[in-house]
GROMACS .gro file of C-alpha atoms in nm:
model
  400
    1MET     CA    1  11.634  13.692  11.420
    2SER     CA    2  11.745  13.464  11.703
    3ASP     CA    3  11.926  13.581  12.015
    4TYR     CA    4  12.229  13.365  11.931
    5ASP     CA    5  12.358  13.160  11.643
    6ILE     CA    6  12.450  12.868  11.871
    7ILE     CA    7  12.372  12.778  12.231
    8THR     CA    8  12.569  12.489  12.380
    9ILE     CA    9  12.425  12.314  12.683
   10GLY     CA   10  12.745  12.220  12.862
   11GLY     CA   11  13.085  12.385  12.880
   12GLY     CA   12  13.310  12.079  12.886
   13LEU     CA   13  13.544  11.966  12.611
   14GLY     CA   14  13.282  11.942  12.335
   15GLY     CA   15  13.077  12.250  12.421
   16SER     CA   16  13.378  12.474  12.470
   17ALA     CA   17  13.565  12.346  12.164
   18LEU     CA   18  13.263  12.410  11.942
   19ALA     CA   19  13.203  12.751  12.101
   20LYS     CA   20  13.565  12.853  12.051
   21SER     CA   21  13.576  12.738  11.691
   22MET     CA   22  13.250  12.908  11.590
   23ALA     CA   23  13.308  13.229  11.789
   24GLU     CA   24  13.645  13.269  11.617
   25ARG     CA   25  13.451  13.276  11.291
   26GLY     CA   26  13.221  13.553  11.404
   27ARG     CA   27  12.921  13.350  11.520
   28ARG     CA   28  12.723  13.456  11.828
   29VAL     CA   29  12.769  13.173  12.075
   30LEU     CA   30  12.634  13.120  12.427
   31VAL     CA   31  12.774  12.846  12.652
   32VAL     CA   32  12.550  12.744  12.942
   33GLU     CA   33  12.742  12.559  13.213
   34ARG     CA   34  12.583  12.451  13.540
   35GLU     CA   35  12.911  12.432  13.735
   36THR     CA   36  13.095  12.732  13.875
   37LYS     CA   37  13.398  12.526  13.977
   38PHE     CA   38  13.488  12.197  13.812
   39LYS     CA   39  13.540  11.907  14.053
   40ASP     CA   40  13.710  11.571  14.016
   41ARG     CA   41  13.483  11.293  13.903
   42VAL     CA   42  13.591  10.962  13.755
   43ARG     CA   43  13.573  11.000  13.377
   44GLY     CA   44  13.783  10.993  13.064
   45GLU     CA   45  14.120  11.162  13.099
   46ALA     CA   46  14.316  11.013  12.808
   47MET     CA   47  14.286  11.104  12.442
   48THR     CA   48  14.408  10.855  12.184
   49PRO     CA   49  14.618  10.967  11.883
   50TRP     CA   50  14.324  11.005  11.648
   51GLY     CA   51  14.154  11.231  11.900
   52CYS     CA   52  14.474  11.432  11.930
   53GLY     CA   53  14.461  11.471  11.553
   54GLU     CA   54  14.110  11.612  11.586
   55ALA     CA   55  14.232  11.850  11.860
   56ARG     CA   56  14.506  11.971  11.627
   57GLU     CA   57  14.254  12.031  11.346
   58LEU     CA   58  14.036  12.231  11.587
   59GLY     CA   59  14.332  12.441  11.702
   60ILE     CA   60  14.315  12.335  12.068
   61TYR     CA   61  14.599  12.083  12.096
   62ASP     CA   62  14.870  12.335  12.180
   63ALA     CA   63  14.654  12.503  12.444
   64LEU     CA   64  14.583  12.169  12.610
   65LYS     CA   65  14.948  12.067  12.596
   66SER     CA   66  15.078  12.395  12.737
   67LYS     CA   67  14.823  12.440  13.016
   68CYS     CA   68  14.697  12.107  13.143
   69ALA     CA   69  14.797  11.801  12.941
   70HIS     CA   70  15.080  11.549  12.943
   71GLU     CA   71  15.203  11.366  12.631
   72LEU     CA   72  15.247  10.988  12.649
   73PRO     CA   73  15.454  10.871  12.351
   74THR     CA   74  15.468  10.501  12.442
   75TRP     CA   75  15.195  10.240  12.481
   76GLU     CA   76  15.266   9.897  12.631
   77ASN     CA   77  15.034   9.596  12.632
   78TYR     CA   78  15.084   9.308  12.875
   79LEU     CA   79  14.924   8.969  12.920
   80GLY     CA   80  14.974   8.936  13.293
   81PRO     CA   81  15.345   9.007  13.358
   82MET     CA   82  15.449   8.944  12.994
   83MET     CA   83  15.485   9.240  12.758
   84VAL     CA   84  15.333   9.160  12.419
   85MET     CA   85  15.351   9.503  12.255
   86GLN     CA   86  15.547   9.823  12.292
   87ARG     CA   87  15.444  10.092  12.050
   88ASP     CA   88  15.561  10.443  11.971
   89MET     CA   89  15.237  10.623  11.895
   90ALA     CA   90  15.371  10.913  11.689
   91SER     CA   91  15.558  10.689  11.445
   92THR     CA   92  15.286  10.426  11.405
   93THR     CA   93  14.960  10.623  11.365
   94PRO     CA   94  14.841  10.826  11.064
   95GLN     CA   95  14.808  11.133  11.284
   96GLY     CA   96  15.169  11.112  11.405
   97MET     CA   97  15.047  11.198  11.756
   98PRO     CA   98  15.097  11.058  12.108
   99VAL     CA   99  14.833  10.979  12.368
  100LEU     CA  100  14.739  11.289  12.570
  101ALA     CA  101  14.644  11.266  12.938
  102PHE     CA  102  14.509  11.540  13.165
  103TYR     CA  103  14.326  11.608  13.487
  104HIS     CA  104  13.968  11.657  13.371
  105PRO     CA  105  13.877  11.965  13.580
  106GLU     CA  106  14.187  12.149  13.455
  107MET     CA  107  14.102  12.058  13.097
  108GLN     CA  108  13.747  12.189  13.139
  109GLN     CA  109  13.867  12.519  13.279
  110THR     CA  110  14.128  12.553  13.005
  111MET     CA  111  13.870  12.496  12.733
  112LEU     CA  112  13.607  12.724  12.886
  113GLU     CA  113  13.860  13.006  12.910
  114ALA     CA  114  13.959  12.945  12.547
  115ALA     CA  115  13.594  12.979  12.441
  116MET     CA  116  13.560  13.307  12.630
  117THR     CA  117  13.883  13.443  12.481
  118ALA     CA  118  13.748  13.361  12.135
  119GLY     CA  119  13.440  13.573  12.203
  120ALA     CA  120  13.180  13.324  12.324
  121GLU     CA  121  12.949  13.432  12.607
  122VAL     CA  122  12.965  13.194  12.904
  123ARG     CA  123  12.704  13.168  13.177
  124ALA     CA  124  12.845  12.953  13.455
  125GLY     CA  125  12.636  12.835  13.748
  126THR     CA  126  12.331  12.831  13.519
  127ARG     CA  127  12.091  12.541  13.488
  128VAL     CA  128  11.893  12.467  13.173
  129THR     CA  129  11.538  12.366  13.257
  130SER     CA  130  11.398  12.299  12.910
  131VAL     CA  131  11.465  12.305  12.537
  132THR     CA  132  11.196  12.360  12.278
  133PRO     CA  133  11.293  12.231  11.931
  134GLY     CA  134  11.172  12.405  11.618
  135ALA     CA  135  11.271  12.629  11.328
  136THR     CA  136  11.410  12.868  11.592
  137PRO     CA  137  11.472  12.649  11.898
  138THR     CA  138  11.470  12.799  12.246
  139VAL     CA  139  11.644  12.727  12.575
  140THR     CA  140  11.501  12.815  12.916
  141MET     CA  141  11.749  12.855  13.201
  142GLU     CA  142  11.783  12.990  13.551
  143ARG     CA  143  12.071  13.087  13.777
  144ASP     CA  144  12.077  13.023  14.152
  145GLY     CA  145  11.703  12.980  14.170
  146GLY     CA  146  11.644  13.320  14.007
  147LYS     CA  147  11.393  13.416  13.744
  148ALA     CA  148  11.379  13.186  13.442
  149GLU     CA  149  11.499  13.328  13.110
  150THR     CA  150  11.425  13.195  12.762
  151VAL     CA  151  11.656  13.266  12.470
  152SER     CA  152  11.656  13.150  12.109
  153ALA     CA  153  11.920  13.029  11.866
  154ARG     CA  154  11.965  12.910  11.512
  155LEU     CA  155  12.099  12.587  11.662
  156VAL     CA  156  12.094  12.436  12.012
  157VAL     CA  157  12.370  12.184  12.081
  158GLY     CA  158  12.333  11.938  12.366
  159VAL     CA  159  12.674  11.853  12.513
  160ASP     CA  160  12.549  11.749  12.856
  161GLY     CA  161  12.690  11.401  12.886
  162ARG     CA  162  12.576  11.044  12.918
  163GLY     CA  163  12.261  11.132  13.114
  164SER     CA  164  12.172  11.412  12.872
  165LEU     CA  165  11.851  11.602  12.938
  166ALA     CA  166  11.891  11.779  12.604
  167ARG     CA  167  11.847  11.436  12.444
  168LYS     CA  168  11.514  11.398  12.623
  169TRP     CA  169  11.394  11.752  12.553
  170GLY     CA  170  11.493  11.718  12.187
  171GLY     CA  171  11.275  11.412  12.145
  172PHE     CA  172  11.556  11.167  12.068
  173THR     CA  173  11.527  10.795  12.141
  174GLU     CA  174  11.821  10.633  12.321
  175GLN     CA  175  11.960  10.296  12.214
  176ARG     CA  176  12.162  10.091  12.461
  177ASP     CA  177  12.372   9.776  12.454
  178ALA     CA  178  12.352   9.512  12.723
  179ASP     CA  179  12.589   9.564  13.017
  180ARG     CA  180  12.908   9.359  12.980
  181LEU     CA  181  13.188   9.549  13.157
  182PHE     CA  182  13.234   9.758  13.468
  183LEU     CA  183  13.508  10.022  13.467
  184SER     CA  184  13.643  10.156  13.797
  185GLY     CA  185  13.872  10.458  13.815
  186LEU     CA  186  14.090  10.623  14.079
  187LEU     CA  187  14.346  10.905  14.080
  188PHE     CA  188  14.682  10.852  14.256
  189ASP     CA  189  14.950  11.103  14.355
  190ASN     CA  190  15.311  11.001  14.422
  191SER     CA  191  15.297  10.695  14.195
  192SER     CA  192  15.624  10.543  14.074
  193ALA     CA  193  15.477  10.436  13.738
  194PRO     CA  194  15.691  10.547  13.440
  195GLY     CA  195  15.576  10.894  13.343
  196ASP     CA  196  15.589  10.858  12.965
  197THR     CA  197  15.413  10.524  12.911
  198VAL     CA  198  15.058  10.392  12.908
  199ARG     CA  199  15.046  10.040  13.052
  200LEU     CA  200  14.751   9.816  12.967
  201VAL     CA  201  14.745   9.474  13.135
  202ASN     CA  202  14.494   9.204  13.038
  203ASP     CA  203  14.418   8.880  13.221
  204THR     CA  204  14.214   8.693  12.962
  205ALA     CA  205  14.162   8.397  13.195
  206THR     CA  206  13.949   8.611  13.430
  207GLY     CA  207  13.824   8.868  13.179
  208ARG     CA  208  13.981   9.156  13.371
  209ALA     CA  209  14.221   9.436  13.285
  210ALA     CA  210  14.398   9.734  13.437
  211ILE     CA  211  14.538  10.046  13.274
  212ILE     CA  212  14.764  10.324  13.398
  213PHE     CA  213  14.766  10.673  13.243
  214PRO     CA  214  15.039  10.901  13.386
  215GLN     CA  215  14.943  11.269  13.401
  216GLY     CA  216  15.287  11.410  13.487
  217GLY     CA  217  15.432  11.499  13.824
  218ASN     CA  218  15.395  11.140  13.956
  219ARG     CA  219  15.017  11.156  13.920
  220VAL     CA  220  14.834  10.874  13.743
  221ARG     CA  221  14.476  10.784  13.666
  222ALA     CA  222  14.431  10.412  13.715
  223TYR     CA  223  14.142  10.209  13.579
  224PHE     CA  224  14.027   9.854  13.644
  225ALA     CA  225  13.786   9.669  13.412
  226SER     CA  226  13.592   9.354  13.491
  227CYS     CA  227  13.292   9.165  13.362
  228VAL     CA  228  12.954   9.269  13.498
  229SER     CA  229  12.893   8.907  13.592
  230ASP     CA  230  13.172   8.940  13.852
  231GLY     CA  231  12.965   9.203  14.034
  232MET     CA  232  13.279   9.400  14.120
  233ARG     CA  233  13.142   9.752  14.166
  234LEU     CA  234  13.421   9.930  14.355
  235GLN     CA  235  13.304  10.251  14.521
  236GLY     CA  236  13.442  10.488  14.782
  237GLU     CA  237  13.730  10.484  15.027
  238LYS     CA  238  13.638  10.141  15.165
  239ASP     CA  239  13.726   9.975  14.833
  240VAL     CA  240  14.058  10.151  14.758
  241ALA     CA  241  14.267   9.863  14.896
  242ARG     CA  242  14.069   9.612  14.691
  243PHE     CA  243  14.109   9.826  14.378
  244ILE     CA  244  14.486   9.808  14.425
  245ASP     CA  245  14.484   9.435  14.503
  246GLU     CA  246  14.271   9.351  14.199
  247SER     CA  247  14.494   9.563  13.973
  248VAL     CA  248  14.803   9.387  14.105
  249ALA     CA  249  14.636   9.048  14.057
  250VAL     CA  250  14.586   9.133  13.689
  251GLY     CA  251  14.954   9.220  13.651
  252VAL     CA  252  15.019   9.585  13.747
  253PRO     CA  253  15.341   9.608  13.955
  254ARG     CA  254  15.250   9.669  14.319
  255GLU     CA  255  15.531   9.923  14.350
  256PHE     CA  256  15.330  10.159  14.127
  257PHE     CA  257  15.093  10.199  14.424
  258GLU     CA  258  15.338  10.188  14.715
  259GLY     CA  259  15.337  10.528  14.886
  260ALA     CA  260  15.076  10.658  14.639
  261LYS     CA  261  14.777  10.850  14.776
  262PRO     CA  262  14.432  10.882  14.614
  263PRO     CA  263  14.326  11.251  14.625
  264GLY     CA  264  13.995  11.188  14.452
  265PRO     CA  265  13.699  10.950  14.457
  266LEU     CA  266  13.683  10.585  14.352
  267ALA     CA  267  13.381  10.510  14.134
  268THR     CA  268  13.258  10.240  13.897
  269PHE     CA  269  13.050  10.279  13.581
  270GLU     CA  270  12.869  10.044  13.345
  271GLY     CA  271  13.043  10.008  13.012
  272ALA     CA  272  12.742   9.967  12.784
  273ASP     CA  273  12.736  10.188  12.473
  274CYS     CA  274  12.442  10.431  12.464
  275TRP     CA  275  12.356  10.630  12.151
  276VAL     CA  276  12.087  10.789  11.939
  277ASP     CA  277  12.045  10.729  11.570
  278HIS     CA  278  12.083  11.051  11.369
  279PRO     CA  279  12.161  11.302  11.650
  280TYR     CA  280  11.991  11.605  11.494
  281ARG     CA  281  11.629  11.707  11.467
  282GLU     CA  282  11.435  12.036  11.457
  283GLY     CA  283  11.718  12.272  11.542
  284VAL     CA  284  11.875  12.054  11.814
  285ALA     CA  285  12.203  11.866  11.765
  286LEU     CA  286  12.371  11.631  12.012
  287ILE     CA  287  12.747  11.581  12.034
  288GLY     CA  288  12.981  11.390  12.263
  289ASP     CA  289  12.830  11.149  12.513
  290ALA     CA  290  12.487  11.307  12.462
  291ALA     CA  291  12.493  11.171  12.106
  292ALA     CA  292  12.683  10.848  12.167
  293SER     CA  293  12.874  10.731  12.471
  294SER     CA  294  13.104  10.442  12.392
  295ASP     CA  295  13.226  10.186  12.643
  296PRO     CA  296  13.480  10.383  12.851
  297SER     CA  297  13.693  10.070  12.885
  298TRP     CA  298  13.820  10.145  12.533
  299GLY     CA  299  13.890  10.516  12.586
  300GLN     CA  300  13.719  10.653  12.275
  301GLY     CA  301  13.487  10.911  12.432
  302LEU     CA  302  13.709  11.220  12.411
  303SER     CA  303  13.819  11.140  12.056
  304LEU     CA  304  13.459  11.085  11.943
  305THR     CA  305  13.359  11.414  12.105
  306LEU     CA  306  13.617  11.610  11.909
  307ARG     CA  307  13.526  11.431  11.585
  308ASP     CA  308  13.166  11.539  11.652
  309VAL     CA  309  13.279  11.899  11.706
  310ARG     CA  310  13.483  11.912  11.388
  311THR     CA  311  13.218  11.739  11.178
  312LEU     CA  312  12.940  11.967  11.300
  313ARG     CA  313  13.157  12.278  11.267
  314ASP     CA  314  13.253  12.194  10.910
  315ALA     CA  315  12.893  12.120  10.816
  316LEU     CA  316  12.775  12.454  10.959
  317LEU     CA  317  13.048  12.648  10.783
  318ALA     CA  318  12.981  12.476  10.451
  319ASN     CA  319  12.605  12.536  10.436
  320ASP     CA  320  12.406  12.840  10.544
  321ASP     CA  321  12.102  12.613  10.570
  322TRP     CA  322  12.179  12.486  10.919
  323ASP     CA  323  11.893  12.239  10.914
  324ALA     CA  324  12.058  12.066  10.619
  325ALA     CA  325  12.395  12.099  10.793
  326GLY     CA  326  12.257  11.927  11.103
  327HIS     CA  327  12.137  11.633  10.896
  328ALA     CA  328  12.471  11.613  10.714
  329TYR     CA  329  12.655  11.601  11.048
  330SER     CA  330  12.426  11.324  11.173
  331GLU     CA  331  12.480  11.105  10.871
  332GLN     CA  332  12.857  11.124  10.911
  333HIS     CA  333  12.830  11.074  11.288
  334ASP     CA  334  12.633  10.752  11.250
  335THR     CA  335  12.899  10.615  11.015
  336TYR     CA  336  13.208  10.680  11.227
  337PHE     CA  337  13.041  10.596  11.558
  338GLY     CA  338  12.914  10.273  11.403
  339ILE     CA  339  13.269  10.175  11.311
  340ILE     CA  340  13.403  10.245  11.662
  341HIS     CA  341  13.104  10.062  11.811
  342ASN     CA  342  13.166   9.750  11.601
  343VAL     CA  343  13.539   9.735  11.675
  344GLU     CA  344  13.477   9.782  12.049
  345ASP     CA  345  13.231   9.493  12.038
  346TRP     CA  346  13.484   9.264  11.868
  347LEU     CA  347  13.765   9.358  12.106
  348THR     CA  348  13.541   9.309  12.410
  349GLN     CA  349  13.455   8.959  12.288
  350PHE     CA  350  13.819   8.883  12.212
  351PHE     CA  351  13.982   9.005  12.535
  352TYR     CA  352  13.709   8.980  12.800
  353GLU     CA  353  13.495   8.676  12.723
  354THR     CA  354  13.597   8.373  12.930
  355GLY     CA  355  13.546   7.998  12.900
  356PRO     CA  356  13.670   7.718  12.673
  357ASP     CA  357  13.537   7.865  12.349
  358ALA     CA  358  13.694   8.206  12.418
  359ASP     CA  359  14.025   8.044  12.517
  360ALA     CA  360  14.027   7.835  12.199
  361ARG     CA  361  13.954   8.143  11.988
  362ARG     CA  362  14.246   8.332  12.142
  363ALA     CA  363  14.476   8.029  12.112
  364ARG     CA  364  14.401   8.027  11.740
  365ALA     CA  365  14.429   8.403  11.688
  366PHE     CA  366  14.723   8.510  11.908
  367PRO     CA  367  14.997   8.328  11.710
  368LEU     CA  368  14.863   8.476  11.386
  369MET     CA  369  14.856   8.820  11.546
  370VAL     CA  370  15.219   8.788  11.657
  371GLU     CA  371  15.318   8.713  11.296
  372ASP     CA  372  15.101   8.993  11.159
  373PRO     CA  373  14.999   9.267  11.408
  374THR     CA  374  14.770   9.426  11.149
  375ARG     CA  375  14.522   9.150  11.224
  376GLN     CA  376  14.410   9.356  11.524
  377PRO     CA  377  14.208   9.652  11.392
  378ASP     CA  378  14.366   9.984  11.480
  379ALA     CA  379  14.055  10.201  11.502
  380MET     CA  380  14.106  10.256  11.876
  381PHE     CA  381  14.436  10.435  11.806
  382SER     CA  382  14.418  10.547  11.444
  383GLY     CA  383  14.047  10.626  11.425
  384PRO     CA  384  13.736  10.520  11.234
  385ASP     CA  385  13.875  10.607  10.892
  386GLN     CA  386  14.062  10.274  10.890
  387PRO     CA  387  13.914   9.990  10.680
  388VAL     CA  388  13.667   9.798  10.897
  389ASP     CA  389  13.447   9.524  10.751
  390GLU     CA  390  13.367   9.154  10.790
  391THR     CA  391  13.713   9.064  10.667
  392THR     CA  392  13.857   9.279  10.947
  393ARG     CA  393  13.656   9.085  11.203
  394ARG     CA  394  13.754   8.748  11.063
  395ARG     CA  395  14.122   8.840  11.065
  396LEU     CA  396  14.101   8.949  11.430
  397PHE     CA  397  13.946   8.621  11.539
  398GLY     CA  398  14.184   8.413  11.328
  399GLU     CA  399  13.905   8.282  11.107
  400GLU     CA  400  14.103   8.337  10.787
   0.00000   0.00000   0.00000
């Protein structure tokens, strides 16, 4: 008999959502979270419609909406100053859902409290020091430099992010794409950007883009993407003015930033996808960024995390042999992450590559796309259950 049914290493969106869902069904769940107070860091704060559909299936959408999140029904795409698409998300996606934006620390606290209310045990301010895989895996942890404690579980779930130690302790091998994009992010208060609309602006000539996600109350999270070859790693207060100038140069109206104040840090991250093949072995499962972190420039991380949670939950509930359930989850994970990974790769080539060949490719494809918008694959909004194959790629690039 193990001490717990499930131990999650990490109490963010994925760890708390899984803990809540399984505790509600009578499972003994422990959440180990190293933070005692969540702080602002630059990371994903927008969930696309297919992720919102996953949140609804997991029973957390209403809690997010009522306590910390802001619905964004409209998405606008621009090429420089020219609008090329305005889309109502709820009426044009299979999920019938908007984009959801939130301040990440508030979302974490909301989800952790939901897990506790459901009956999960939460140990905040506790650091995991090792995981031992096996038929009954164990987790060793300590709090505030105190005595180490080792507890066992039927299943240990690593939800500890892109730099996951659970991945290392579990014996998984990380795969990684080459670096192509940098993504910089900064929070602004008192922005005049429209509060119900996501604005994505691409400058294909320079291979740069900017995106604005309103969070309600005149607060926005702004992102700026550029090619790694530009070397534009914007960090700290010294680069705030340049962040604004570069965003404006791409096509964001300067008035969105006039009078706005950044209450949080400016940071830049590499956009390379990192993943493990088959994220389960010997009683240890990985979900979220620990299993596969997609290029944040495309905003799929939160949606993938919740698909992981739902897929793993359903596998565990369907099969009392949790080793078999872990393998079943991994097989499905590799399929849907592979689809998102492929589409991201195509879109990165299409929108960010520069030079004569890239310009010619877009000149051929854009007119066809205007006539038939379905030429652009919709997996980023509608999810990985959309048809994606070689024909999809050829239609995007105007090759047929």
